[in-house]
Amino acid sequence: QVQLVESGGGLVQAGGSLKLSCVASESIFSFESTGWYRQAPGKQRELVASTTSYGRTNYADSVKGRFAISKDNAGSTMYLQMNSLKAEDTAIYYCHVVRQGFNYWGQGTQVTVSE
């Protein structure tokens, strides 16, 4: 069982930045895929960014050029740098990993962007 704990959410003004962190209970190197999802009130959970163990990275069109996913392959932490934040980025952000075909989720961290 993989445990994931996010941190770094909060309230920020539009145009500002936040950096989310997700600490896993084991090495990032063991995961086939790592990523971030978000869920806004009344909406379905959606992919924000993901990266695979062989280096392929994918971003939602709405965040391309503003968000960057990264990970510490030698450790157990993954990150989501969020710049030029917009009100529509307001959501609960979840980190997600896949290990041996199973999906694991963190508990989520709230990001609120005020105009």
Coordinates of N, CA and C in Angstrom, one line a residue:
Q1 N 0.8 -1.2 0.0 CA 0.0 0.0 0.0 C 0.9 1.2 0.0
V2 N 0.7 2.1 -1.0 CA 1.4 3.4 -1.1 C 0.7 4.5 -0.4
Q3 N 1.3 5.2 0.5 CA 0.8 6.4 1.1 C 1.3 7.7 0.4
L4 N 0.4 8.6 0.2 CA 0.8 9.9 -0.5 C 0.3 11.0 0.4
V5 N 1.1 12.0 0.6 CA 0.7 13.2 1.4 C 1.1 14.4 0.7
E6 N 0.0 15.2 0.3 CA 0.2 16.5 -0.4 C 0.4 17.6 0.6
S7 N 1.0 18.7 0.2 CA 1.1 19.9 1.0 C 1.4 21.1 0.0
G8 N 1.2 22.3 0.5 CA 1.6 23.4 -0.3 C 0.4 24.2 -0.8
G9 N -0.8 23.7 -0.6 CA -2.0 24.4 -1.1 C -2.2 25.7 -0.3
G10 N -3.2 26.5 -0.7 CA -3.5 27.7 0.0 C -4.3 28.7 -0.8
L11 N -4.3 29.9 -0.3 CA -5.0 31.0 -1.0 C -4.0 31.9 -1.6
V12 N -4.2 32.2 -2.9 CA -3.3 33.1 -3.6 C -4.1 34.0 -4.5
Q13 N -3.6 35.1 -4.8 CA -4.2 36.0 -5.7 C -4.0 35.6 -7.2
A14 N -4.9 35.9 -8.1 CA -4.7 35.7 -9.5 C -3.3 36.2 -9.9
G15 N -2.6 35.5 -10.7 CA -1.3 35.9 -11.2 C -0.2 35.4 -10.3
G16 N -0.5 34.9 -9.2 CA 0.5 34.4 -8.2 C 0.9 33.0 -8.5
S17 N 1.8 32.5 -7.6 CA 2.3 31.1 -7.8 C 2.2 30.3 -6.5
L18 N 2.1 29.0 -6.7 CA 2.2 28.1 -5.6 C 3.0 26.8 -6.0
K19 N 3.6 26.2 -5.1 CA 4.3 24.9 -5.4 C 3.7 23.8 -4.5
L20 N 3.1 22.8 -5.1 CA 2.6 21.7 -4.3 C 3.7 20.6 -4.2
S21 N 3.7 19.9 -3.1 CA 4.6 18.8 -2.9 C 3.7 17.6 -2.5
C22 N 4.3 16.4 -2.9 CA 3.6 15.1 -2.5 C 4.7 14.2 -2.1
V23 N 4.7 13.8 -0.9 CA 5.6 12.8 -0.4 C 5.0 11.4 -0.4
A24 N 5.7 10.5 -1.0 CA 5.3 9.1 -1.0 C 6.0 8.3 0.0
S25 N 5.3 7.1 0.4 CA 5.9 6.3 1.4 C 7.0 5.4 0.9
E26 N 7.3 5.4 -0.4 CA 8.4 4.7 -1.0 C 9.0 5.5 -2.1
S27 N 10.1 5.0 -2.7 CA 10.8 5.8 -3.7 C 10.0 6.0 -4.9
I28 N 10.1 7.3 -5.4 CA 9.4 7.6 -6.7 C 9.8 6.7 -7.8
F29 N 11.0 6.2 -7.7 CA 11.6 5.4 -8.8 C 10.8 4.1 -9.0
S30 N 10.0 3.7 -8.0 CA 9.2 2.5 -8.1 C 7.9 2.6 -8.8
F31 N 7.5 3.8 -9.2 CA 6.2 4.1 -9.8 C 6.3 4.1 -11.4
E32 N 5.4 3.5 -12.0 CA 5.3 3.6 -13.5 C 4.9 5.0 -13.9
S33 N 4.1 5.6 -13.1 CA 3.5 6.9 -13.5 C 3.3 7.8 -12.2
T34 N 3.5 9.1 -12.3 CA 3.2 10.0 -11.2 C 2.5 11.2 -11.9
G35 N 1.6 11.8 -11.1 CA 0.9 12.9 -11.7 C 0.0 13.7 -10.7
W36 N -0.6 14.7 -11.2 CA -1.5 15.5 -10.4 C -2.8 15.7 -11.1
Y37 N -3.9 15.6 -10.3 CA -5.2 15.8 -10.8 C -5.9 16.9 -9.9
R38 N -7.0 17.4 -10.4 CA -7.7 18.3 -9.6 C -9.2 18.2 -9.8
Q39 N -9.9 18.6 -8.8 CA -11.4 18.5 -8.8 C -12.0 19.8 -8.3
A40 N -12.7 20.5 -9.1 CA -13.3 21.8 -8.7 C -14.8 21.4 -8.3
P41 N -15.4 22.3 -7.5 CA -16.8 22.0 -7.0 C -17.7 21.8 -8.2
G42 N -18.5 20.7 -8.1 CA -19.4 20.4 -9.2 C -18.9 19.8 -10.5
K43 N -17.6 19.6 -10.5 CA -16.9 19.1 -11.7 C -16.2 17.8 -11.4
Q44 N -16.0 17.1 -12.5 CA -15.3 15.8 -12.4 C -13.8 16.0 -12.2
R45 N -13.1 15.0 -11.6 CA -11.7 15.1 -11.4 C -11.0 15.0 -12.8
E46 N -10.0 15.9 -13.0 CA -9.3 16.0 -14.3 C -7.8 15.9 -14.1
L47 N -7.2 15.4 -15.1 CA -5.7 15.4 -15.1 C -5.2 16.8 -15.3
V48 N -4.2 17.1 -14.5 CA -3.5 18.4 -14.6 C -2.1 18.1 -15.3
A49 N -1.4 17.2 -14.8 CA -0.1 16.8 -15.4 C 0.4 15.5 -14.9
S50 N 1.1 14.8 -15.8 CA 1.6 13.5 -15.4 C 2.9 13.2 -16.1
T51 N 3.7 12.3 -15.5 CA 4.9 11.9 -16.1 C 5.2 10.4 -15.9
T52 N 5.8 9.8 -16.8 CA 6.0 8.3 -16.7 C 7.5 8.1 -16.3
S53 N 7.7 6.8 -16.0 CA 9.0 6.4 -15.5 C 10.1 6.5 -16.6
Y54 N 9.6 6.5 -17.9 CA 10.6 6.7 -19.0 C 10.6 8.1 -19.5
G55 N 10.0 9.1 -18.8 CA 10.2 10.5 -19.1 C 9.2 11.2 -19.9
R56 N 8.1 10.5 -20.3 CA 7.1 11.2 -21.0 C 6.2 12.0 -20.1
T57 N 6.0 13.3 -20.5 CA 5.2 14.2 -19.7 C 4.0 14.7 -20.4
N58 N 2.9 14.8 -19.7 CA 1.6 15.3 -20.3 C 1.0 16.3 -19.5
Y59 N 0.5 17.4 -20.1 CA -0.2 18.5 -19.4 C -1.6 18.7 -20.0
A60 N -2.5 19.1 -19.1 CA -3.8 19.6 -19.6 C -3.6 20.8 -20.4
D61 N -4.3 21.0 -21.5 CA -4.2 22.2 -22.3 C -4.3 23.5 -21.5
S62 N -5.2 23.5 -20.5 CA -5.5 24.7 -19.7 C -4.3 25.1 -18.8
V63 N -3.3 24.2 -18.6 CA -2.2 24.6 -17.7 C -0.9 24.6 -18.5
K64 N -0.8 24.3 -19.7 CA 0.4 24.3 -20.5 C 1.1 25.7 -20.5
G65 N 2.4 25.7 -20.2 CA 3.1 26.9 -20.1 C 3.0 27.6 -18.8
R66 N 2.1 27.1 -17.9 CA 2.0 27.8 -16.6 C 2.4 26.8 -15.4
F67 N 2.1 25.5 -15.6 CA 2.4 24.5 -14.6 C 3.6 23.7 -15.0
A68 N 4.3 23.2 -14.0 CA 5.4 22.2 -14.3 C 5.5 21.1 -13.3
I69 N 5.5 19.9 -13.8 CA 5.6 18.8 -12.9 C 7.0 18.3 -12.8
S70 N 7.4 17.9 -11.6 CA 8.8 17.4 -11.5 C 8.8 16.4 -10.3
K71 N 9.9 15.7 -10.2 CA 10.0 14.6 -9.2 C 11.4 14.4 -8.8
D72 N 11.6 13.9 -7.6 CA 12.9 13.6 -7.2 C 13.2 12.1 -7.3
N73 N 13.7 11.7 -8.4 CA 13.9 10.3 -8.7 C 14.7 9.6 -7.7
A74 N 15.6 10.3 -7.0 CA 16.4 9.7 -6.0 C 15.7 9.6 -4.6
G75 N 14.6 10.2 -4.5 CA 13.9 10.3 -3.3 C 12.4 9.9 -3.4
S76 N 11.5 10.5 -2.6 CA 10.1 10.1 -2.6 C 9.2 11.3 -2.8
T77 N 9.6 12.3 -3.4 CA 8.8 13.5 -3.5 C 8.6 13.9 -4.9
M78 N 7.3 14.4 -5.2 CA 7.0 14.9 -6.5 C 6.4 16.3 -6.3
Y79 N 6.5 17.1 -7.3 CA 6.1 18.5 -7.2 C 5.2 19.0 -8.3
L80 N 4.5 20.1 -8.1 CA 3.7 20.7 -9.1 C 3.9 22.2 -8.9
Q81 N 4.7 22.9 -9.8 CA 4.9 24.3 -9.7 C 3.8 25.0 -10.5
M82 N 3.1 25.9 -9.9 CA 2.0 26.5 -10.6 C 2.2 28.0 -10.6
N83 N 2.3 28.5 -11.8 CA 2.5 30.0 -12.0 C 1.4 30.6 -12.8
S84 N 1.3 31.9 -12.7 CA 0.2 32.7 -13.4 C -1.1 32.1 -13.1
L85 N -1.4 31.9 -11.8 CA -2.6 31.2 -11.4 C -3.9 32.0 -11.8
K86 N -4.9 31.3 -12.1 CA -6.2 31.9 -12.5 C -7.3 31.4 -11.6
A87 N -8.4 32.2 -11.5 CA -9.5 31.8 -10.6 C -10.0 30.4 -11.0
E88 N -9.9 30.1 -12.3 CA -10.4 28.7 -12.7 C -9.5 27.6 -12.3
D89 N -8.3 27.9 -11.7 CA -7.5 26.9 -11.2 C -7.9 26.4 -9.8
T90 N -8.8 27.1 -9.2 CA -9.3 26.8 -7.9 C -9.9 25.4 -7.9
A91 N -9.4 24.5 -7.0 CA -9.8 23.1 -6.9 C -9.0 22.5 -5.8
I92 N -9.4 21.2 -5.5 CA -8.6 20.4 -4.7 C -7.7 19.6 -5.6
Y93 N -6.4 19.6 -5.3 CA -5.4 19.0 -6.1 C -4.9 17.7 -5.4
Y94 N -4.9 16.6 -6.2 CA -4.5 15.3 -5.7 C -3.3 14.8 -6.4
C95 N -2.4 14.2 -5.7 CA -1.3 13.5 -6.4 C -1.7 12.1 -6.6
H96 N -1.1 11.5 -7.6 CA -1.5 10.1 -8.0 C -0.3 9.4 -8.5
V97 N -0.2 8.1 -8.2 CA 0.8 7.3 -8.7 C 0.3 6.0 -9.1
V98 N 1.0 5.3 -10.0 CA 0.7 3.9 -10.4 C 1.9 3.1 -10.1
R99 N 1.6 2.0 -9.4 CA 2.6 1.0 -9.1 C 2.1 -0.4 -9.3
Q100 N 2.8 -1.1 -10.2 CA 2.4 -2.5 -10.5 C 0.9 -2.5 -10.9
G101 N 0.5 -1.5 -11.7 CA -0.9 -1.5 -12.2 C -1.9 -1.0 -11.3
F102 N -1.6 -0.7 -10.1 CA -2.6 -0.2 -9.1 C -2.4 1.3 -9.0
N103 N -3.6 2.0 -8.8 CA -3.6 3.4 -8.6 C -3.7 3.8 -7.2
Y104 N -2.9 4.8 -6.8 CA -2.9 5.4 -5.4 C -3.1 6.9 -5.5
W105 N -3.9 7.4 -4.5 CA -4.2 8.8 -4.4 C -3.9 9.4 -3.1
G106 N -3.5 10.7 -3.1 CA -3.3 11.4 -1.8 C -4.7 11.9 -1.4
Q107 N -4.7 12.6 -0.2 CA -5.9 13.0 0.4 C -6.4 14.4 -0.2
G108 N -5.5 15.0 -0.9 CA -5.8 16.3 -1.6 C -5.4 17.5 -0.8
T109 N -5.1 18.6 -1.5 CA -4.8 19.9 -0.9 C -5.6 21.0 -1.7
Q110 N -6.2 21.9 -0.9 CA -7.0 22.9 -1.5 C -6.2 24.0 -2.1
V111 N -6.5 24.4 -3.3 CA -5.9 25.6 -3.9 C -7.0 26.6 -4.2
T112 N -6.9 27.8 -3.7 CA -8.0 28.8 -4.0 C -7.3 30.0 -4.6
V113 N -7.8 30.4 -5.7 CA -7.2 31.6 -6.4 C -8.3 32.7 -6.4
S114 N -7.9 33.8 -5.8 CA -8.9 34.9 -5.8 C -8.6 35.9 -6.9
E115 N -9.6 36.6 -7.4 CA -9.4 37.5 -8.5 C -9.2 38.9 -7.9

